[in-house]
Amino acid sequence: METVTNTTAGPAARVVAVRPVGTTAVLAELAGLQDVLALQAVLLEHPLPGQVDVLAAAETVLVRADSPQSARRIAARLPELDLTGQAQSEGKLVQIETVYDGEDLAEVGRLTGLGIEGVVAAHTGQVWTVAFGGFAPGFGYMVGENQSLEVPRRSSPRTVVPAGSVALAGNYSAVYPRQSPGGWQLIGRTSARMWDLGREQPALAAPGDRVQFRAVRELVEVSDPASPAESVTDAGAQDAGAASGLRILSPGLQSLIQDLGRHGHGGLGVSAAGALDRSSLRRANRIVGNQPSAALVETVAGGLRVQAVGDQVLAVTGAPVALTIAPPSDVPGAGTAGTNTAEDSAAGDDGGRSRRVRNAPMATAFALLDGEVLTLGAPERGFRTYLAVRGGVDTVPVLGSRSTDTMSGIGPEPLASGGFLKAGKATSSNVVGNPEVQPDYPDTGVTVLDIVPGPRDEWFDAAALESLCGQDWTVTPRSNRVGMRLDGRPLERSRKGELASEGTVAGALQIPPEGRPVLFLADHPITGGYPVVAVVVDHQLDLAAQVPIGGRIRFRWAPGYPLPANTQTSPDATQTK
């Protein structure tokens, strides 16, 4: 049993301010890290109605809600919470063996005045506490018992930091759980596995845990076990002959397994991920009679080709594409899937089934008979298309979801030729649904998206805010599921300096120093250090996800919400003509 110690969050410690973050989250500002940890402890022990996730950072706590109404109620409730004397649980003690030979060790010795040996002694001579998670799953921001190792981030971040790198930045220490870009000062390396989905608690050191670093001369390397996703892929390939589902003949540009995402794991550095166009996912599942959250395939730009193993019921929604169904004999290299051979089919020995090439409609349930091949053409409009199979795609859930997170690497691997998708049992009805009408999808013209201010709109003056909504932004080819990179006239900040990393959400418009916005999507990092000038309203994220590469976006301040303090522009004034 964990011991409980009483810690004081400061005299009459309370939330200093609450800022909206889009329409379904709020950001609580506090006086310091102890107050942050106190508020986090209160919210985790006594969740507020509608609370979905809590993400602590250096000076803030982000609270995600299940609806705009819940977000408003939480915003009103947070300042009333008294954090004084809040009891916090003391987590387990984790020892991490470290070889101190990092590329920045000498520079850290110079910056701190401790020298190389002094840095090692200071790092190993204190107990570090994981204050909060962020950046990546298993990446814990650890605070020490003193300020002797306070150093700035590197002026030029590295494009690649090896997994296991032990690093310093500001008042924090951390271990990179996987290879990634990074700007922290590297002082050593460890073979400790900071994130392992094979453990009951994937994070080796979770928020609240204590860490003791121990200097060693060499590391004992531990073999990397197969991840759950890899094991599922192998098993699926072995069982494809007996199972019912879809064989992948061609994955197209990028095809991923997605559902409605994994929520509530922000403290571990895990974003929600999930389908970018949630309404299209729900529509496809509804049509084939699946549960709303059943896993399906999200694909972009066409080219996906699948073959039925056993008779299947499918539906395709999202960006409209041509759906062509052909028998195996008409598909070079498709082979056979069931007991009937291509020769049998050509001779008419198919139980009376038609084997001619035919087309299937969008947003309507249709049959893909054993051995037949479905090909998805290029989208006529929009960007992302969704393929649902009755019963859902059956893979092993990771943290409660079957979705692929391209940022963290959690979840199933992207589809590949020769792979197999097993049909599951995630149905909600014995019958399929009626055909449904699809919405209009954007093309390369202008798509208008409503935004609400902040939480850091005060970092920009009136001219920058006018420019944000006064021009068309073009979606660049550098866009992906993490975020849409937009090109246009750069926005200039009116405030200098760095923003302490804080939680963020899908829909956030983050402005890096170059001044061109990045619109965060479902696989975004859960914390960010660049100011967020505005957030796209939650119900328009599905529309945003369908804007194609080369498409243009015009932002306008959402009617019914307060305008930024630095502008008096009428919401109607930014409406596209």
Coordinates of C-alpha atoms in Angstrom, one line a residue:
M1 CA 0.0 0.0 0.0
E2 CA 1.3 3.4 -0.9
T3 CA 2.0 5.9 1.9
V4 CA 0.2 9.2 1.9
T5 CA 1.9 12.4 2.9
N6 CA 0.3 15.8 3.6
T7 CA 1.6 18.5 1.3
T8 CA 0.5 22.2 1.3
A9 CA -0.2 23.8 -2.0
G10 CA 0.4 27.3 -0.5
P11 CA -1.7 29.7 1.6
A12 CA -5.3 29.4 0.5
A13 CA -4.1 27.8 -2.7
R14 CA -6.7 28.1 -5.5
V15 CA -6.9 28.3 -9.3
V16 CA -5.6 31.7 -10.4
A17 CA -7.5 31.8 -13.7
V18 CA -9.4 29.6 -16.1
R19 CA -9.1 29.9 -19.9
P20 CA -11.3 28.1 -22.4
V21 CA -9.5 25.9 -24.9
G22 CA -11.9 25.4 -27.7
T23 CA -15.4 24.4 -26.8
T24 CA -14.8 21.2 -24.8
A25 CA -11.8 21.9 -22.6
V26 CA -10.5 24.5 -20.1
L27 CA -7.1 25.5 -18.9
A28 CA -6.6 26.2 -15.2
E29 CA -3.7 28.5 -14.3
L30 CA -2.0 28.1 -11.0
A31 CA 0.7 29.8 -9.0
G32 CA 3.3 27.0 -9.2
L33 CA 4.0 23.4 -9.6
Q34 CA 2.8 22.4 -6.1
D35 CA -0.6 24.0 -6.8
V36 CA -0.7 22.2 -10.2
L37 CA -0.1 18.8 -8.5
A38 CA -2.6 19.6 -5.8
L39 CA -5.3 20.4 -8.4
Q40 CA -4.5 17.3 -10.4
A41 CA -4.8 15.2 -7.2
V42 CA -8.2 16.7 -6.4
L43 CA -9.6 16.1 -9.9
L44 CA -8.3 12.6 -10.2
E45 CA -9.7 11.6 -6.7
H46 CA -13.0 13.5 -7.1
P47 CA -13.7 14.0 -10.9
L48 CA -16.1 16.8 -11.8
P49 CA -19.3 16.0 -13.7
G50 CA -18.5 15.6 -17.4
Q51 CA -14.7 15.4 -16.8
V52 CA -13.0 13.2 -19.4
D53 CA -9.2 13.8 -18.9
V54 CA -6.8 15.8 -16.8
L55 CA -3.4 16.9 -18.0
A56 CA -1.0 18.7 -15.6
A57 CA 1.9 20.8 -16.9
A58 CA 4.4 23.2 -15.4
E59 CA 1.9 26.0 -14.5
T60 CA -1.4 24.8 -15.8
V61 CA -3.9 21.9 -15.7
L62 CA -5.9 21.1 -18.8
V63 CA -9.4 19.5 -18.2
R64 CA -11.2 17.9 -21.1
A65 CA -15.0 17.6 -20.9
D66 CA -17.5 15.5 -22.7
S67 CA -19.5 18.5 -24.0
P68 CA -19.4 22.3 -24.3
Q69 CA -22.0 22.4 -21.4
S70 CA -19.8 20.3 -19.1
A71 CA -16.8 22.5 -20.0
R72 CA -18.6 25.6 -18.9
R73 CA -19.7 24.0 -15.7
I74 CA -16.2 22.8 -15.0
A75 CA -14.8 26.3 -15.7
A76 CA -17.2 27.8 -13.1
R77 CA -16.3 25.1 -10.5
L78 CA -12.5 25.2 -10.7
P79 CA -11.9 28.6 -9.0
E80 CA -14.1 27.4 -6.1
L81 CA -11.8 24.5 -5.3
D82 CA -9.6 24.9 -2.1
L83 CA -6.3 23.2 -2.7
T84 CA -4.7 24.0 0.6
G85 CA -3.4 21.0 2.5
Q86 CA -4.4 18.6 -0.3
A87 CA -3.1 15.1 0.4
Q88 CA -1.1 13.6 -2.4
S89 CA -0.1 10.0 -2.8
E90 CA 3.6 9.2 -2.8
G91 CA 4.2 6.8 -5.7
K92 CA 6.7 4.0 -6.0
L93 CA 10.4 4.4 -6.2
V94 CA 12.0 3.5 -9.5
Q95 CA 15.8 3.1 -10.0
I96 CA 17.2 3.8 -13.4
E97 CA 20.7 2.7 -14.3
T98 CA 22.4 5.3 -16.4
V99 CA 25.7 5.6 -18.3
Y100 CA 26.7 9.2 -18.2
D101 CA 28.3 9.8 -21.6
G102 CA 25.8 12.2 -23.2
E103 CA 26.8 14.6 -26.0
D104 CA 25.8 17.6 -23.9
L105 CA 27.3 16.5 -20.6
A106 CA 30.4 18.7 -20.8
E107 CA 28.2 21.7 -21.9
V108 CA 25.8 21.1 -18.9
G109 CA 28.9 21.0 -16.6
R110 CA 30.0 24.4 -18.0
L111 CA 26.5 26.0 -17.8
T112 CA 26.0 24.9 -14.2
G113 CA 29.6 25.4 -13.1
L114 CA 29.6 21.9 -11.7
G115 CA 31.9 20.2 -14.3
I116 CA 31.2 16.7 -15.6
E117 CA 31.7 14.8 -12.3
G118 CA 29.6 17.4 -10.5
V119 CA 26.7 17.0 -12.9
V120 CA 26.7 13.2 -12.4
A121 CA 26.9 13.6 -8.6
A122 CA 24.0 16.1 -8.6
H123 CA 21.8 14.0 -10.9
T124 CA 22.3 10.8 -9.0
G125 CA 22.4 12.4 -5.6
Q126 CA 18.7 13.5 -5.4
V127 CA 15.3 11.9 -5.8
W128 CA 13.3 13.0 -8.8
T129 CA 9.5 13.1 -8.8
V130 CA 7.5 12.6 -12.0
A131 CA 5.3 15.7 -12.0
F132 CA 3.4 15.1 -15.2
G133 CA 3.6 13.4 -18.5
G134 CA 3.7 14.7 -22.0
F135 CA 5.4 14.9 -25.4
A136 CA 5.3 11.1 -25.9
P137 CA 3.9 8.0 -24.0
G138 CA 6.3 7.3 -21.1
F139 CA 8.0 10.7 -21.3
G140 CA 7.8 12.0 -17.7
Y141 CA 8.7 15.5 -16.6
M142 CA 10.7 14.9 -13.4
V143 CA 11.4 17.6 -10.8
G144 CA 14.4 17.3 -8.5
E145 CA 15.0 18.3 -4.9
N146 CA 17.0 21.4 -5.8
Q147 CA 17.8 23.7 -8.7
S148 CA 21.5 22.8 -9.2
L149 CA 20.9 21.4 -12.7
E150 CA 18.7 24.1 -14.2
V151 CA 19.8 24.5 -17.8
P152 CA 18.1 25.9 -21.0
R153 CA 17.0 23.8 -23.9
R154 CA 19.4 23.6 -26.9
S155 CA 19.2 26.6 -29.2
S156 CA 18.9 24.1 -32.1
P157 CA 16.9 21.0 -31.4
R158 CA 18.2 17.6 -32.7
T159 CA 16.2 16.0 -35.4
V160 CA 16.8 12.6 -33.8
V161 CA 17.3 11.8 -30.1
P162 CA 17.9 8.0 -29.4
A163 CA 15.5 6.1 -27.3
G164 CA 16.8 5.9 -23.7
S165 CA 18.5 9.2 -23.7
V166 CA 18.6 10.8 -20.2
A167 CA 18.2 14.6 -20.5
L168 CA 17.8 17.9 -18.8
A169 CA 15.9 21.1 -19.7
G170 CA 14.9 23.9 -17.3
N171 CA 14.3 22.4 -13.9
Y172 CA 13.3 19.1 -15.3
S173 CA 14.9 15.7 -16.1
A174 CA 13.5 13.1 -18.4
V175 CA 14.2 9.9 -20.3
Y176 CA 13.2 9.7 -24.0
P177 CA 11.1 6.6 -24.3
R178 CA 11.5 6.2 -28.1
Q179 CA 13.5 7.8 -30.9
S180 CA 12.2 11.3 -31.6
P181 CA 13.2 14.9 -32.3
G182 CA 14.1 16.9 -29.2
G183 CA 15.8 19.9 -27.8
W184 CA 16.8 18.8 -24.3
Q185 CA 20.4 18.6 -23.1
L186 CA 21.6 14.9 -23.3
I187 CA 23.7 13.8 -20.3
G188 CA 23.5 10.0 -20.5
R189 CA 21.6 6.9 -21.6
T190 CA 19.7 4.0 -20.1
S191 CA 18.3 0.6 -21.3
A192 CA 15.3 1.0 -19.0
R193 CA 12.1 0.5 -20.9
M194 CA 10.1 3.6 -20.1
W195 CA 7.0 2.5 -22.0
D196 CA 5.9 -1.1 -22.4
L197 CA 2.4 -2.1 -23.3
G198 CA 3.1 -5.6 -22.0
R199 CA 3.1 -4.2 -18.4
E200 CA -0.1 -3.7 -16.4
Q201 CA 1.1 -0.1 -16.0
P202 CA 2.8 0.8 -19.3
A203 CA 4.8 3.8 -18.0
L204 CA 7.8 2.7 -15.9
A205 CA 7.5 6.0 -14.0
A206 CA 4.0 7.5 -14.0
P207 CA 3.1 10.9 -12.5
G208 CA 3.6 10.8 -8.7
D209 CA 6.3 8.2 -8.9
R210 CA 9.9 8.9 -7.6
V211 CA 13.0 8.2 -9.6
Q212 CA 16.6 7.5 -8.4
F213 CA 19.3 7.5 -11.1
R214 CA 22.3 5.2 -10.5
A215 CA 25.5 5.6 -12.5
V216 CA 26.9 2.5 -14.2
R217 CA 29.8 1.8 -16.6
E218 CA 27.7 -0.2 -19.0
L219 CA 24.1 -1.2 -19.6
V220 CA 22.5 -4.6 -19.8
E221 CA 20.5 -4.6 -23.0
V222 CA 17.0 -6.1 -22.8
S223 CA 15.5 -7.7 -26.0
D224 CA 12.5 -5.9 -27.4
P225 CA 9.4 -8.2 -27.1
A226 CA 6.8 -8.1 -29.8
S227 CA 4.3 -5.4 -29.2
P228 CA 0.6 -6.3 -29.0
A229 CA 0.0 -4.9 -32.5
E230 CA 2.8 -7.0 -34.0
S231 CA 1.5 -10.1 -32.3
V232 CA -1.9 -9.5 -33.7
T233 CA -0.5 -9.0 -37.2
D234 CA 1.4 -12.3 -37.0
A235 CA -1.6 -14.2 -35.6
G236 CA -3.9 -12.7 -38.3
A237 CA -1.6 -13.9 -41.1
Q238 CA -1.6 -17.4 -39.6
D239 CA -5.3 -17.6 -39.1
A240 CA -6.4 -15.9 -42.3
G241 CA -7.2 -19.2 -44.0
A242 CA -9.8 -20.1 -41.4
A243 CA -11.1 -16.6 -40.3
S244 CA -13.6 -14.4 -42.0
G245 CA -12.6 -10.9 -43.0
L246 CA -10.7 -8.9 -45.6
R247 CA -7.3 -9.6 -47.2
I248 CA -5.3 -6.5 -48.1
L249 CA -4.2 -6.6 -51.8
S250 CA -3.1 -2.9 -51.8
P251 CA -3.2 -0.4 -48.9
G252 CA -3.2 2.7 -51.1
L253 CA -1.3 5.8 -49.9
Q254 CA -2.1 5.3 -46.2
S255 CA -4.8 3.1 -44.6
L256 CA -5.1 2.7 -40.9
I257 CA -7.4 1.0 -38.4
Q258 CA -9.3 3.5 -36.4
D259 CA -12.2 3.8 -33.9
L260 CA -13.4 6.6 -31.7
G261 CA -10.0 6.8 -29.9
R262 CA -8.6 6.2 -26.5
H263 CA -9.5 8.8 -24.0
G264 CA -8.4 9.5 -20.4
H265 CA -4.7 8.7 -20.8
G266 CA -3.3 12.2 -21.2
G267 CA -1.3 11.9 -17.9
L268 CA 0.7 9.1 -19.6
G269 CA 1.5 11.2 -22.7
V270 CA -1.1 9.4 -24.8
S271 CA -3.4 11.3 -27.1
A272 CA -6.9 10.2 -28.1
A273 CA -6.1 9.4 -31.7
G274 CA -9.1 7.8 -33.4
A275 CA -10.9 8.6 -36.7
L276 CA -10.4 12.2 -37.9
D277 CA -13.9 12.3 -39.4
R278 CA -15.9 10.9 -36.5
S279 CA -19.3 11.4 -38.1
S280 CA -18.2 9.3 -41.2
L281 CA -17.0 6.5 -38.9
R282 CA -20.3 6.5 -37.0
R283 CA -22.3 6.6 -40.3
A284 CA -20.4 3.6 -41.7
N285 CA -20.9 1.6 -38.6
R286 CA -24.5 2.5 -38.4
I287 CA -25.2 1.4 -42.0
V288 CA -23.6 -2.1 -41.4
G289 CA -25.3 -2.5 -38.0
N290 CA -22.1 -2.2 -35.9
Q291 CA -21.7 -0.6 -32.5
P292 CA -20.8 3.2 -33.0
S293 CA -17.2 2.7 -31.8
A294 CA -16.4 -0.4 -33.9
A295 CA -13.0 -0.3 -35.6
L296 CA -12.9 0.2 -39.3
V297 CA -10.4 1.4 -42.0
E298 CA -9.5 5.1 -42.6
T299 CA -7.9 5.6 -46.0
V300 CA -6.7 8.7 -47.9
A301 CA -6.5 9.5 -51.6
G302 CA -7.9 6.2 -52.9
G303 CA -6.1 3.1 -54.0
L304 CA -7.2 0.7 -51.2
R305 CA -8.0 -2.8 -52.6
V306 CA -9.3 -5.6 -50.4
Q307 CA -10.5 -9.2 -51.1
A308 CA -13.3 -10.9 -49.2
V309 CA -12.5 -14.0 -47.2
G310 CA -16.0 -15.4 -46.7
D311 CA -19.1 -13.3 -47.6
Q312 CA -18.9 -9.8 -46.0
V313 CA -21.2 -6.9 -45.6
L314 CA -19.5 -3.5 -46.1
A315 CA -20.2 0.2 -46.2
V316 CA -18.0 3.1 -47.4
T317 CA -18.5 6.7 -46.2
G318 CA -16.6 9.9 -46.1
A319 CA -14.9 11.4 -49.1
P320 CA -16.9 10.0 -52.1
V321 CA -15.0 7.5 -54.3
A322 CA -15.8 5.0 -57.1
L323 CA -16.4 1.5 -55.6
T324 CA -15.6 -1.2 -58.1
I325 CA -16.2 -4.9 -57.3
A326 CA -14.6 -7.6 -59.4
P327 CA -14.4 -11.4 -59.2
P328 CA -10.9 -13.0 -58.6
S329 CA -10.6 -14.0 -62.3
D330 CA -10.7 -10.3 -63.3
V331 CA -8.2 -9.2 -60.7
P332 CA -4.5 -10.0 -61.6
G333 CA -2.7 -11.4 -58.6
A334 CA -5.8 -11.6 -56.4
G335 CA -5.8 -15.4 -56.3
T336 CA -8.7 -17.2 -54.5
A337 CA -10.1 -16.6 -51.1
G338 CA -12.5 -19.4 -50.4
T339 CA -13.4 -22.9 -51.6
N340 CA -14.4 -21.8 -55.1
T341 CA -11.5 -21.4 -57.6
A342 CA -11.3 -18.8 -60.3
E343 CA -11.9 -21.5 -62.9
D344 CA -15.1 -22.6 -61.1
S345 CA -16.4 -19.0 -61.0
A346 CA -15.7 -18.5 -64.7
A347 CA -17.6 -21.7 -65.5
G348 CA -20.6 -20.5 -63.5
D349 CA -20.1 -22.9 -60.5
D350 CA -20.7 -20.2 -58.0
G351 CA -24.1 -21.2 -56.6
G352 CA -25.9 -18.8 -58.9
R353 CA -23.9 -15.7 -57.7
S354 CA -23.1 -13.1 -60.3
R355 CA -19.4 -12.7 -60.9
R356 CA -19.5 -9.8 -63.2
V357 CA -17.7 -6.5 -62.5
R358 CA -20.1 -4.1 -60.8
N359 CA -20.2 -0.9 -58.8
A360 CA -21.3 -0.3 -55.3
P361 CA -22.9 2.9 -53.9
M362 CA -21.5 5.1 -51.2
A363 CA -23.2 5.2 -47.7
T364 CA -25.1 2.0 -48.5
A365 CA -24.6 -1.5 -47.2
F366 CA -23.5 -3.9 -49.9
A367 CA -22.2 -7.5 -50.1
L368 CA -18.7 -8.4 -51.0
L369 CA -18.9 -12.2 -51.7
D370 CA -16.2 -14.7 -50.9
G371 CA -13.2 -14.0 -53.2
E372 CA -14.5 -10.8 -54.7
V373 CA -12.2 -7.7 -54.7
L374 CA -13.3 -4.2 -53.8
T375 CA -11.2 -1.2 -55.2
L376 CA -11.6 2.3 -53.9
G377 CA -11.0 5.0 -56.5
A378 CA -9.5 8.5 -55.8
P379 CA -11.9 10.9 -53.9
E380 CA -14.0 13.2 -56.0
R381 CA -14.1 15.7 -53.1
G382 CA -12.8 15.5 -49.6
F383 CA -9.7 13.6 -48.5
R384 CA -10.5 10.7 -46.1
T385 CA -12.7 7.7 -46.8
Y386 CA -14.0 5.1 -44.3
L387 CA -14.5 1.3 -45.0
A388 CA -16.6 -0.6 -42.4
V389 CA -17.1 -4.4 -42.3
R390 CA -20.0 -5.9 -40.4
G391 CA -18.7 -6.9 -37.0
G392 CA -15.9 -4.4 -37.0
V393 CA -12.2 -5.0 -37.5
D394 CA -11.1 -7.4 -34.8
T395 CA -7.7 -6.5 -33.3
V396 CA -6.4 -6.5 -29.7
P397 CA -7.3 -3.2 -28.0
V398 CA -4.5 -1.1 -26.6
L399 CA -5.5 1.1 -23.7
G400 CA -9.1 0.4 -24.5
S401 CA -8.9 1.3 -28.2
R402 CA -8.1 -0.3 -31.6
S403 CA -7.0 3.0 -33.2
T404 CA -3.6 3.6 -34.7
D405 CA -1.8 6.6 -33.2
T406 CA 0.8 7.7 -35.8
M407 CA 2.5 10.1 -33.3
S408 CA 3.2 7.6 -30.5
G409 CA 3.3 4.4 -32.5
I410 CA 0.5 2.9 -30.3
G411 CA -2.0 0.6 -31.9
P412 CA -2.1 -1.5 -35.1
E413 CA 0.5 -1.0 -37.8
P414 CA -0.6 0.7 -41.0
L415 CA -2.2 -1.7 -43.5
A416 CA 0.2 -3.5 -45.8
S417 CA -0.2 -5.7 -48.8
G418 CA -0.8 -9.3 -47.8
G419 CA -2.2 -8.4 -44.4
F420 CA -5.5 -9.6 -43.1
L421 CA -8.3 -7.9 -41.2
K422 CA -10.5 -10.3 -39.2
A423 CA -14.1 -9.4 -39.0
G424 CA -15.3 -9.2 -35.4
K425 CA -18.6 -9.4 -33.5
A426 CA -19.1 -5.7 -32.6
T427 CA -22.6 -5.6 -34.0
S428 CA -25.5 -3.7 -32.5
S429 CA -28.4 -5.1 -34.6
N430 CA -29.3 -8.2 -36.5
V431 CA -30.0 -6.1 -39.6
V432 CA -28.1 -3.5 -41.6
G433 CA -29.2 0.1 -41.7
N434 CA -30.8 2.1 -44.5
P435 CA -28.7 4.1 -47.0
E436 CA -27.8 7.5 -45.7
V437 CA -27.3 10.9 -47.3
Q438 CA -23.7 12.1 -47.1
P439 CA -22.8 15.8 -46.5
D440 CA -21.0 18.0 -49.0
Y441 CA -17.3 17.5 -48.8
P442 CA -14.7 20.3 -49.5
D443 CA -12.6 20.5 -52.6
T444 CA -9.6 22.7 -53.3
G445 CA -11.8 25.8 -52.9
V446 CA -12.3 27.7 -49.7
T447 CA -13.6 26.0 -46.6
V448 CA -14.8 28.2 -43.7
L449 CA -14.0 27.0 -40.2
D450 CA -15.3 28.7 -37.0
I451 CA -12.8 29.3 -34.3
V452 CA -12.9 30.5 -30.7
P453 CA -10.1 32.7 -29.2
G454 CA -7.2 31.5 -27.1
P455 CA -6.0 30.3 -24.8
R456 CA -3.0 32.4 -25.8
D457 CA -4.5 35.0 -28.2
E458 CA -3.0 37.8 -26.1
W459 CA 0.3 36.8 -27.6
F460 CA -0.9 38.5 -30.8
D461 CA -1.9 42.1 -31.5
A462 CA -4.9 43.2 -33.4
A463 CA -3.1 43.2 -36.8
A464 CA -2.1 39.5 -36.4
L465 CA -5.6 38.5 -35.3
E466 CA -7.1 40.4 -38.3
S467 CA -4.6 38.6 -40.6
L468 CA -5.6 35.2 -39.1
C469 CA -9.2 35.6 -40.3
G470 CA -8.5 38.0 -43.2
Q471 CA -6.7 35.6 -45.6
D472 CA -7.0 32.1 -47.1
W473 CA -4.6 29.5 -45.7
T474 CA -3.5 26.7 -48.0
V475 CA -3.1 23.1 -46.7
T476 CA 0.5 22.0 -47.5
P477 CA 1.8 18.5 -48.4
R478 CA 3.6 18.4 -45.0
S479 CA 0.2 17.8 -43.3
N480 CA -0.7 14.5 -41.7
R481 CA -2.8 13.1 -38.8
V482 CA -0.7 15.0 -36.3
G483 CA -1.6 18.4 -37.8
M484 CA -2.4 20.4 -40.9
R485 CA 0.4 22.8 -41.8
L486 CA -1.0 25.9 -43.3
D487 CA 0.7 28.4 -45.7
G488 CA 0.0 32.1 -45.9
R489 CA 1.2 35.4 -44.6
P490 CA 3.0 34.7 -41.3
L491 CA 1.5 36.0 -38.0
E492 CA 3.8 38.0 -35.8
R493 CA 3.8 37.6 -32.1
S494 CA 3.5 40.7 -30.0
R495 CA 5.1 39.0 -27.0
K496 CA 8.7 37.7 -26.7
G497 CA 10.0 34.8 -24.8
E498 CA 8.9 31.2 -24.4
L499 CA 5.7 29.7 -23.2
A500 CA 5.9 27.0 -20.6
S501 CA 4.6 23.7 -22.1
E502 CA 0.9 23.2 -21.5
G503 CA -1.8 20.8 -22.5
T504 CA -3.5 21.2 -25.8
V505 CA -6.4 19.7 -27.9
A506 CA -7.4 18.7 -31.4
G507 CA -8.4 21.8 -33.3
A508 CA -5.8 24.0 -31.7
L509 CA -4.1 26.6 -34.0
Q510 CA -0.6 26.6 -32.7
I511 CA 1.7 29.4 -34.0
P512 CA 5.4 28.4 -34.1
P513 CA 8.1 31.1 -34.4
E514 CA 7.9 31.2 -38.2
G515 CA 4.3 32.5 -37.9
R516 CA 2.4 29.9 -40.0
P517 CA -0.3 28.0 -38.1
V518 CA -0.4 24.3 -37.4
L519 CA -3.9 23.0 -37.0
F520 CA -3.7 20.0 -34.5
L521 CA -5.6 16.9 -35.4
A522 CA -6.3 13.7 -33.5
D523 CA -2.7 12.4 -33.2
H524 CA -1.3 15.7 -31.9
P525 CA 1.2 15.8 -29.0
I526 CA -0.7 16.3 -25.8
T527 CA 1.5 19.2 -24.7
G528 CA 2.9 22.1 -26.7
G529 CA 5.2 25.0 -26.1
Y530 CA 4.0 27.4 -28.8
P531 CA 1.1 29.8 -28.2
V532 CA -2.3 28.7 -29.4
V533 CA -4.1 31.7 -30.9
A534 CA -7.5 30.0 -31.4
V535 CA -9.2 26.6 -31.5
V536 CA -11.6 25.2 -34.2
V537 CA -15.0 24.5 -32.7
D538 CA -15.2 20.8 -31.9
H539 CA -18.2 20.0 -34.2
Q540 CA -16.2 21.2 -37.2
L541 CA -13.2 19.0 -36.8
D542 CA -14.8 16.4 -39.1
L543 CA -15.0 19.0 -41.8
A544 CA -11.5 20.2 -41.2
A545 CA -10.2 16.6 -41.6
Q546 CA -11.7 16.4 -45.1
V547 CA -10.0 19.5 -46.5
P548 CA -7.6 18.0 -49.2
I549 CA -3.9 18.9 -49.7
G550 CA -4.0 22.2 -51.7
G551 CA -7.3 23.1 -50.3
R552 CA -7.8 26.6 -48.7
I553 CA -9.2 27.4 -45.3
R554 CA -10.7 30.7 -44.1
F555 CA -11.1 31.1 -40.4
R556 CA -13.8 33.2 -38.8
W557 CA -14.7 34.0 -35.1
A558 CA -17.5 31.7 -34.2
P559 CA -20.8 33.6 -33.7
G560 CA -22.1 33.5 -30.1
Y561 CA -18.6 33.4 -28.5
P562 CA -16.5 36.3 -27.1
L563 CA -14.1 37.9 -29.5
P564 CA -10.4 38.2 -28.6
A565 CA -9.6 41.1 -26.3
N566 CA -7.2 42.6 -29.0
T567 CA -9.7 42.8 -31.8
Q568 CA -13.2 44.3 -32.3
T569 CA -13.9 42.6 -35.6
S570 CA -17.4 41.4 -36.1
P571 CA -17.7 37.7 -36.7
D572 CA -19.7 38.4 -39.8
A573 CA -16.9 40.5 -41.2
T574 CA -14.7 37.5 -41.6
Q575 CA -17.3 35.4 -43.4
T576 CA -16.1 34.3 -46.9
K577 CA -17.8 36.1 -49.6

